[in-house]
Structures are given as structure tokens and as C-alpha cells.
Amino acid sequence: MNPFRLVRPRSLADAHAVLGADPRGTTIRAGGVDLMDRWKEGIDRPATVLDLRTAAAAEDARALASLSATATSLAVGALVTLDALAETPLPAAFAAVRAAAGQAANPAIRRQATAGGNLLQRPRCWYFRHPDLACLKKGGSRCLAAEGNNRYNAVLGGGPSYIVHPSSLATALVAFDGHAVVQASPGRPKEIPLGEFFVGPTERLDAETVLRPGEILLGVRVSAPAGARSAYDAVRERRLYDWPLVEAAVRLRVEAATLRDVRVVLGQVAPIPWRAREAEAVLEGRRPTPERLAEAARAAFEGARPLSDNHGKIAVGRGLVRRLLHQVTGVPLPA
Amino acid sequence: MTETDGRTLAPWRGALRVVGAPIDRIDGPAKVSGRARYTTHVTPPGLLHAAVARSKVAAGTVRALDLSGAERLPGVRAVLAVAVPGQKIRFAGQDLAAVAATTPEIARAAVARIEVVVEPTPHVVTLDGAMADGAPRVHEDPVQARRTEGDDPTEVRGGGRVTGNVRPLPAFEHGDPDRAFARAAHVHEAVYETPVVLHSALEPHALTVAWDGDDAMTVWASTQSIFSVRDEMASIFGLSPERVTVICEHMGGGFGAKFGASAPGSRMGFIAGTLARKAGAPVRLALDRRAEQEVTGNRPSSRQRVRVAADGRGRVVALEVVSHGTAGVGTGAGVGRNAAHLYEKIPHRRVRAHDVFTHAGPGTAMRAPGHPQGAFALELALDELAAKIGADPLDLRIAHDRHPVRRREYELGRARFRWDDRRARARAARAAGARVRTGAGVAASIWGDFGRAKAARVTVAIERDGSVHVRNGVQDIGGGIATVLAAVVAEVLGRPVERVHVRYGASTLGRSVGSGGSQTTSSVAPAARVAAERARRALLEAVAEATGTPPGAVTLEAGGTVRVGPRRLSFEDACRLLDDDGIEAVGQRGPTRSDAPYPFPGGGRPQIGGVQFAAVEVDTWTGEVRCTHLTAVHDCGRVMNAKAAESQVAGGIMMGLGFALSEQRQVDPVHGRVLNADLERYKLPGFGELPEIDVHFVPVETDANETGSLGIGEPATIPTAAAVACAVFDALGVPVRTLPITPDRVLAALRDGRAEAAP
């Protein structure tokens, strides 16, 4: 770790003043979980660390630490911990969000880690994280996973980098319509649709969202149609405290025995939370028969292009989506 | 010193008062309260911190080293070139240079300023690559096998001539396998693979060296063998071993990677000792997790071609295992004793194993060297043959095993585990094509009693205040030997365990053994009993003399009361009759006296058995495997501490579950770097993997030593992964022949199985 300056702002305005002075040299710290990992490995070398948590009590920062919900809307402040998100009773529509937060990491990390930090964490790709290897996202000339050991890398939407987006919470949130609430300077924040917030390596290599230096993520707001339900689940090589091999979130509602407003999102398979639109199309406006659900699960990975070591994700992911569709639609799972 | 001599002391018979009961470990409160001092908690005045510059390339030649950048950094007190120009680099992580500085941060910053020019040469890190024609040679010169106290001491040494990167290990052959295979009615043949896995002790390798003048030093080390650290440091620095004091009060795991002053892939003792001498101050060298996972040893991989054949009456008649595995730049990629000696009623058996050198960190002993790999391939192949000939796997095993205790363990396990029910349920779910399947599997362990005579000198002292003290230089690596010493002495002297004070973990406390080969308890506990019996006798003689009673009329009763003719004295009152020196008695273990109830191959020592039954649940949609229940039926002679023994077996099972389901070292084929040198993508099992565990011990009375205790550390982990793999085969009807059994492999096996079944 390098020597650094720690700043503890007393308000958002304070925080913006510090950020504005040196946007590129300032790193925002919330829970600090991923930041500490990157810092210790020398991937980040922040000159100034801005601890957002000390601003949270101020009047202008109220949104940062608040969690509120109605039957059809959910607002998550960037400083809300994963544990709070998992343990707070939320309307049924947002079950996927609770489940994703509750399955992430381990209890100790969930009590420390924040929603904002989780959405903005950097990729876990072992080439990106290796202190001695210069991958494409760290200024190298090519993606080392593409020609190397890519067991955990992307099967969908990859190239020129094949990272997968690390945030399980993002996978769940993208199953809803919503916005990231971002503030570039004191005053009215801007709202960026979640579908545009996360960006892949063709658009950016230095980050996985559109957030720019100097901007603060205040939180996320999502909504669900009345009567919607959702679910999230993951397949892991280790049952607890493990990054998923594949994860998925599904949101839909059932109207007159047919499926409506279906959204299927895959995680850990692409550089962004991946909308499986082919699967959605199979289900939208149709009756949820076991055959239909199986067909949708197959369609979810339509167009997947595995690398040398990760083709296994496709079959695992199809099985997961199929099981999850049964659970969320209420179609009984076979024994 | 006559009837209590280790050579003639009769083994314990029948029930005992303390020994064998569930006893709380004496180091427990210190550990759970945080009071326990581990190696890196020891901070001598003026302590400096070392860091090591390591090779970033897997193969090459060192051309130049420039240490000046490090030397100029304020806070740096000593800089050392470990590599020299012209030296070959054979794996990423190899030592290049080292520094000692006033803080760990400065030491790391200094290492970053060391410039080493390494001219890279082609490297090879995969088994296939290393065996290919024209592969880069890892070793140009003949290779000396490195052996530690973690290895089976009875294993045949040596190896054949190296061809390319392949070095044959001593072969085993019994009968005429070729002829038997040619005549057999049924032959099963398949290839089984296990990955390189890492010891991953929670406490990384660490060593602190403080010189005391020019000819003496104190070393604090996280080690499985205090005396091997002592002897190696003495040898490196030309000191008398007596002038080297080694201390290991508590340690956080070793599993085979912590013998000697150096880690298998890093000259830690040399580096810390030399830096300390140069700087004139104590130096601590503690590895970070990345180095720990990359250079401190590993369990070699294996690719085993197994052939097993049965005759028309369901008897297994031939078995052959041809294995290739890589221990990186090191040796020892064998497959243990399982195929050679577990099923002795298979008349024709052959095992041929090979080391395949690759440009990766060296393998070393890891909890039952070779055995978990060998067990996995052997037992799964046997089950595949059983399925072909319609035999029950458990019956087949019992029918081919000569060990009477293991045969009994199979039968006990059959009932405790409800084998027949579980197999029937698995069969039904399989036949119905159920989404979620269950399965049951069984596998066995073979290990030997490697307890050694005269290897440990234990002192038992009784003071005038009635206090009892035990001293020995053994390290307690977590198995609980310190508690066993307290229990053994408490037993002999009729004292409560908590009244016996044990000092251990320092070379000044009397010679002892390294904790490898499951030999600690059976080497040290008997010496403690011998010493305690001598102390008891001396106490009674002293009381007799002080009270003018004939020696035969003074006896020690249960509870520690001393009977002097018609009078009874409390233990404390009796001790007040001692002179100021109290009593001090030294004991050593006698030679192994018996190989009953059944000999280890080669004879002269008992064979330790043990069987494990695993139940699994498999989701055939997602490929997720969960081990739901594990029944472990083991033997280790006379159990010394029921609680610690059960815990030891549970730990071995968890370690085996990691090998079965989640652990594998991942190496980048292009750069030769370990990609998961952490505890994040290197997936140790956690609480989510914990099955219901049922541990049962079959008591075995053996005359092997004065306590009748045998080892359990390694047998506890040998059969686990094999049993799980067999259970997965039972659940699916198709085998997963590669460890770890990850979700993608399960689905691939199902897909391949369907393809095979299709017309």
C-alpha cells in the first residue's frame, strides 16, 4: 500500500469540494472491502481517500444511507450495507434483491460492504487481480484470459476483455426498471438508467460503469409493475462465501395464467449484468409449462461463445435458469 | 529403572480413568481467548522484517542483480542476493534476493526496487506439455528426491532414469497381471485425474531468527518439526545443534509443508539467518498468502490409467495403475499404498508411478502423501467394475480385504450408515430419472504405525508442593499432543488432567519427533508413560524411605492417594516428604514390539485401517453436489483423547471434501503463474460443505508401544474424496473421473453418459 491522504468529509458538499480538487487522484471509500483488496495488491494507488461514510449524517447526504420501499418501488442508498439489504423485509416484488445481497460474500463482509461499493467493485478476474500481470484492463495489450486460463470468464458479450461483472446485486437490480442516482457536483443529481449504467469493454476498459472521476453514486432506485414477483439464485463451487459460477435473477408477473413483464438477467457470464432477451421472448405472454420454461432456459444462452475453459458455464447456467423459472412461476419442480 | 523401562513395561489393558475420555485441550482457552502466541506474535527488541524478491517468470537464467535501489532506501538494514548470475530459474516465485528493514512496508518497497535481469527461457507448466516431444527440460542434471518426516519412512527410495521430464518411481508388482488381464472375463479401464492442491495452512510459513553472539541463535518457527528446524539451521550456519534453540509455542497448521528451516520452495532459514547476521538484529520472515500458495509445497497432481479385471464368479483378479503426476520441480508424485496393498486378495497387482517435472513450485508431503489421489482412482474404478459385474461395492471390498479390523469397520459402517437403504434409494431415484439424486459410496484407508523408539525424551517432574510437570520439545501442530501428555501422566500418577502442567514447543525441553506420518502420539505418549511410571516409582520409594516403611508397603491409589502401610496420605502430603529437588524422571519409548492385529506391508509394524461412507445429493440440472452425511469408522489403537481424535477425523474429512469438490491450483499456461494463490479462488471447504459427520472408533489393543496408541492424522483424510466420488457415481450412474467434482464436470459426465447410452 502506498502512503495516502485520508479525508473525512462532514457533508456531501465537503466531499464534492475534495473530489473536485483532484478527481482522478481521489478514491471514494464506502465499506472499503474491494478497495482494500485492490490497494493491497497494488492495483489502485490512491493519493487521496475520501471516506464517504462521514458525510452520511449531513442534511445534503440523506439519500446515501437510506433504504425505502413501497410495493412497487425500492430506493437503496449507496451506503446501505448488503446485510441491511438482506435483512430488511422488502415487498415480494424485490425478493431477488434481498436474495442477491444475502448470498453475497460472508456475514462479516456483508455487514461492512455497501450497495454502492458492491455495484462499483472492480472485476475479480485473476489476471486483473494479479500484481505482476498487465492485463488489457490494466493497460496491457491484450486480454490474458482469452489465451490463458478462463474458467471463470465471460461466455456472452466478451471482447476485447473477457471479464465478468462481479456484482450479484447488479444482476438482481437489472431485473427491474430503474436508475443509478449520480451526483457530479452539489445540486440536483442525474439519473442514469441501469441498462446504460453498466458498460462493457467495448465502451470502456478502465471501469465497468459510466461513472466518471469526480462523480458520486448516491444510490439506486428501481420499480416493479404491480403484482410482480422476482427471484435470484446462483450456482457456486462452494456453497457459502464464494463467487458464483453462474447466477440469475428473474422478474415477472402472472396475469390470467400467462407470464407478463418477464425479465431474465444472467450474472458472472458477461462483462455486464446480461439481459437474456431470447429467454424473455420465449416466455412473454405465454403459459408457464415445464417445457416452455426449459426452452427459455436453453434460449438464455443462445449465442454464447465460450472460451477454452468455460464452456461448462452454459449447461450449469441453463440448469440454474430452468430451476429458478420453476421457483418464480410456481410451476412445481420435478423431484 | 527396571520394570518401568520402556522395553518391558506392559501395555495398558482394559478401561482407564483419564486416557481415552473426551478431554478438553489444554491449549484451548489460550487459543480461543487470543492469548496464544504464534510465531509472528513474538517480537524481540529491535526486530527487523524481511521480504523476498521472487522470480516473476517460470523459467530462465539470472543474468544480473542490482540491489543498490534497495540498499539506498531509508529503513533498510540488510540486503541479500539469494540467486547469483548464471543461476537457473525453474519456477515463478523462486527466491532471488531479500531485504530486512525496520517495517514490513519498507521491506516490501525495497524488494520492489531490486532489479534482477532474468533471461527467460521456454517453460512448461502442464502435464501434457511436459510429456510432449521436444518439451523444455526442467532439470538438466540428475534429480535428488527430497524427503521429509512427512513421507512414509518405509517407502522404497530412489527412482529410474529420467527421460525428458519423466522420472519413474519404484514400481510395485505382485503376481502376473498381464496374464490375468488376458484371461479375465470382465475388464474395466479408465483414466482418473486429480489436480495439484495446496496445503493452505491458515498460518503461513514464518520464522524469526535472533543471533546470540556468533555461535548461537534462537529461532521462532511455525513448524511441524522443531528439531528438524534446529538441525537444519545448525547445518546452514555451521553451529552446534545445541547452540540453536527453536521455539514453536502454537502453530496454525502445516499438513506436511512445514518441515525443516526452509519452505519446500524458499530458503527461508538461510535468508532470515543471514539477514539477521548482516543486520546485527533479529529478523522475522513471514510469507504472505501469495507466496505461501505459490512456493511452499503442494500435493502433486495425478493422471492414473487404471485397469481392473474380474473373473466370471465376481472375483477381482487383476489391478494395474499407471500414473503420471507433477510435483512441479520437485519429486514425489506417487499414488500411495492403496492400489498395491489395500485389496490383497486381488492376486495380481501392478503400480507404476512417474514424476513429471514442470516449471512450477515443488510438491511436498501433504497429509498422507499419494494416498488420497491413489484412493480416488482405485476406489472409483472398483465401483465401476462392480457396476459392470452387478456386485455391491461394499461386499466387493470386504471380499478382497485381509485386514480383520478394516473388515469389521466395513460391517459397523454398513449398519451405522444404513448402506443398504441408501443404495436402494439411490437406485430408485436413478431409475426414475429424478432431478435430484442421492448416492452412497464407501472407501478405505491404509496407513502404518510409524511410531519410533527413543525418538522422544520426556521428563516428568514432581515437586514438593505436589505439582506435576511434563516436559518435551514436541510441537503441537493441532492434533493435541500436549493434552495427550497431560492425560497420560495424570493417568499414571492418579492426578486430574488440569493438575498436570505441560511444557512443550521448544528444543530445550527434550528431544522429540517431527509431526509427520501420523507418528507424534505413538512416539511421544509412550515415552511420557515410561517417564511417569518412573516418577511414580521414585515417589513411592521416597515416601517409603521418609516414613521408614518397607518399599513394597507404599502404593499409589486411584485419585492420587498414597497408602503407606495402614495410613493414607493425600498426594500433596506425600510430596511434602520429598527433598528439595523433588523427583525428575526421564522416559523413552521402546521399539515397536508387535505388528498385531495386522501388519503394514513389509511387516514389523501395525497397519492402521479406517473406512468412510459418504452420502451425496446431486442436482442433475445444475450439477451441484453436496455431501450430506459422512460416516467414518476408524482405528488408531487405543484412543488417547476421544474428543481430539474425533476432531482430528472431522478435520481430515473436511480436508478430503475440499479435495473432492472444490480445491485445485490454477496455473496460467502462458506465464506460468499461479492464478489463485489466495483463499478466494483457491476454494477451501467451508461451513457450507460441512456434512453431518458420524465418527466411530474401533478400539484395538495393540502391544506396539507402551500406550497402545497409533496415529490417526493421515488415515482420517485418505478415503474421503474417494468415498464422495463413489457416491456421486452411485447418484448419477455415470462417473466423474476428475477431481474436483465441480458442477460443470457433473453435467459434462451426464451428457457424455447419455451419449454413450444412446444407440
Short mmCIF file of C-alpha atoms in Angstrom, two decimals, chain B residues 229-378:
data_model
loop_
_atom_site.label_atom_id
_atom_site.label_comp_id
_atom_site.label_asym_id
_atom_site.label_seq_id
_atom_site.Cartn_x
_atom_site.Cartn_y
_atom_site.Cartn_z
CA VAL B 229 14.48 -26.71 12.10
CA ARG B 230 17.20 -26.84 14.72
CA ASP B 231 19.37 -29.32 12.86
CA GLU B 232 18.97 -27.57 9.53
CA MET B 233 19.77 -24.13 10.92
CA ALA B 234 22.81 -25.60 12.68
CA SER B 235 23.92 -27.14 9.41
CA ILE B 236 23.35 -23.99 7.31
CA PHE B 237 25.27 -21.75 9.70
CA GLY B 238 27.85 -24.28 10.94
CA LEU B 239 26.63 -24.22 14.53
CA SER B 240 26.38 -26.93 17.10
CA PRO B 241 22.72 -28.02 17.26
CA GLU B 242 22.91 -27.48 21.00
CA ARG B 243 23.50 -23.78 20.33
CA VAL B 244 20.33 -23.42 18.29
CA THR B 245 17.14 -23.00 20.29
CA VAL B 246 13.93 -23.45 18.35
CA ILE B 247 10.55 -22.40 19.73
CA CYS B 248 7.07 -23.13 18.40
CA GLU B 249 4.53 -22.48 21.13
CA HIS B 250 1.43 -22.68 18.95
CA MET B 251 1.03 -23.20 15.26
CA GLY B 252 -1.73 -22.73 12.75
CA GLY B 253 -1.44 -25.80 10.57
CA GLY B 254 1.16 -27.48 8.43
CA PHE B 255 -0.34 -30.56 6.75
CA GLY B 256 3.09 -31.66 5.54
CA ALA B 257 4.55 -28.42 4.22
CA LYS B 258 6.35 -27.28 7.38
CA PHE B 259 9.37 -29.47 7.95
CA GLY B 260 12.87 -28.06 8.26
CA ALA B 261 14.15 -24.50 8.29
CA SER B 262 13.13 -23.85 4.70
CA ALA B 263 9.83 -23.98 2.93
CA PRO B 264 9.96 -26.52 0.09
CA GLY B 265 10.34 -23.72 -2.49
CA SER B 266 12.05 -20.98 -0.48
CA ARG B 267 15.26 -20.95 1.58
CA MET B 268 13.60 -19.18 4.48
CA GLY B 269 16.00 -20.25 7.22
CA PHE B 270 19.08 -19.27 5.24
CA ILE B 271 17.53 -15.92 4.30
CA ALA B 272 16.32 -14.95 7.78
CA GLY B 273 19.50 -16.15 9.49
CA THR B 274 21.81 -14.41 7.03
CA LEU B 275 19.86 -11.15 7.11
CA ALA B 276 19.84 -11.22 10.91
CA ARG B 277 23.59 -11.72 10.98
CA LYS B 278 24.20 -8.96 8.45
CA ALA B 279 21.91 -6.51 10.21
CA GLY B 280 23.00 -7.43 13.71
CA ALA B 281 19.36 -7.63 14.76
CA PRO B 282 16.59 -10.23 14.93
CA VAL B 283 14.77 -10.78 11.64
CA ARG B 284 11.30 -12.11 11.01
CA LEU B 285 10.46 -13.64 7.64
CA ALA B 286 6.73 -14.30 7.32
CA LEU B 287 5.31 -15.20 3.93
CA ASP B 288 2.26 -13.51 2.54
CA ARG B 289 -0.56 -15.63 1.21
CA ARG B 290 0.53 -15.36 -2.40
CA ALA B 291 3.99 -16.74 -1.67
CA GLU B 292 2.52 -19.29 0.71
CA GLN B 293 0.33 -20.70 -2.07
CA GLU B 294 2.97 -20.46 -4.80
CA VAL B 295 6.23 -21.72 -3.27
CA THR B 296 5.69 -23.66 -0.04
CA GLY B 297 4.73 -27.03 -1.41
CA ASN B 298 1.68 -28.76 -2.74
CA ARG B 299 0.07 -32.14 -3.26
CA PRO B 300 1.22 -33.29 -6.71
CA SER B 301 -1.33 -33.96 -9.41
CA SER B 302 -2.05 -37.38 -10.87
CA ARG B 303 -3.33 -38.86 -14.08
CA GLN B 304 -3.93 -42.52 -13.40
CA ARG B 305 -4.77 -45.12 -16.01
CA VAL B 306 -6.47 -47.86 -14.00
CA ARG B 307 -7.25 -51.33 -15.27
CA VAL B 308 -9.15 -53.72 -13.07
CA ALA B 309 -10.46 -57.14 -14.01
CA ALA B 310 -12.86 -59.74 -12.60
CA ASP B 311 -13.36 -63.38 -13.35
CA GLY B 312 -16.69 -65.00 -14.17
CA ARG B 313 -17.50 -65.52 -10.48
CA GLY B 314 -17.20 -61.89 -9.47
CA ARG B 315 -13.73 -62.13 -8.01
CA VAL B 316 -11.39 -59.28 -8.77
CA VAL B 317 -8.31 -60.89 -10.26
CA ALA B 318 -6.08 -58.12 -11.53
CA LEU B 319 -5.37 -54.47 -10.91
CA GLU B 320 -2.99 -52.11 -12.63
CA VAL B 321 -2.35 -48.42 -12.07
CA VAL B 322 -0.04 -46.44 -14.31
CA SER B 323 0.22 -42.89 -13.07
CA HIS B 324 1.86 -39.65 -14.14
CA GLY B 325 1.72 -36.63 -11.94
CA THR B 326 3.57 -33.43 -11.42
CA ALA B 327 5.23 -32.18 -8.28
CA GLY B 328 6.48 -29.18 -10.26
CA VAL B 329 10.25 -29.01 -9.96
CA GLY B 330 10.05 -31.49 -7.09
CA THR B 331 9.58 -35.22 -6.73
CA GLY B 332 7.04 -37.47 -5.10
CA ALA B 333 4.04 -37.69 -7.42
CA GLY B 334 3.29 -41.25 -6.36
CA VAL B 335 -0.12 -42.70 -5.60
CA GLY B 336 0.46 -44.19 -2.15
CA ARG B 337 -0.13 -47.71 -0.94
CA ASN B 338 -3.78 -48.13 -1.81
CA ALA B 339 -3.61 -49.95 -5.12
CA ALA B 340 -0.61 -52.02 -4.09
CA HIS B 341 -1.76 -53.20 -0.68
CA LEU B 342 -5.35 -52.41 0.24
CA TYR B 343 -7.05 -55.28 -1.55
CA GLU B 344 -4.52 -58.03 -1.03
CA LYS B 345 -6.90 -60.73 -2.16
CA ILE B 346 -6.61 -59.38 -5.69
CA PRO B 347 -3.92 -61.84 -6.75
CA HIS B 348 -2.25 -59.81 -9.49
CA ARG B 349 -1.36 -56.17 -8.89
CA ARG B 350 0.91 -53.63 -10.51
CA VAL B 351 1.56 -49.96 -9.77
CA ARG B 352 3.83 -47.78 -11.88
CA ALA B 353 4.00 -44.11 -11.00
CA HIS B 354 6.03 -41.31 -12.54
CA ASP B 355 7.10 -37.82 -11.62
CA VAL B 356 6.64 -35.40 -14.47
CA PHE B 357 8.68 -32.26 -13.97
CA THR B 358 7.11 -28.91 -14.76
CA HIS B 359 8.18 -25.32 -14.17
CA ALA B 360 6.09 -24.90 -11.03
CA GLY B 361 6.68 -24.77 -7.29
CA PRO B 362 7.79 -28.06 -5.72
CA GLY B 363 5.36 -30.58 -4.31
CA THR B 364 5.94 -31.98 -0.88
CA ALA B 365 4.31 -34.33 1.58
CA MET B 366 0.67 -33.45 2.09
CA ARG B 367 -1.45 -35.32 4.61
CA ALA B 368 -0.98 -38.92 3.51
CA PRO B 369 1.40 -38.41 0.56
CA GLY B 370 -0.01 -40.07 -2.55
CA HIS B 371 -2.84 -41.79 -0.75
CA PRO B 372 -5.88 -39.56 -1.35
CA GLN B 373 -5.01 -39.48 -5.06
CA GLY B 374 -4.48 -43.23 -5.19
CA ALA B 375 -7.63 -43.94 -3.19
CA PHE B 376 -9.77 -41.82 -5.50
CA ALA B 377 -8.75 -43.61 -8.71
CA LEU B 378 -8.66 -47.09 -7.20
#
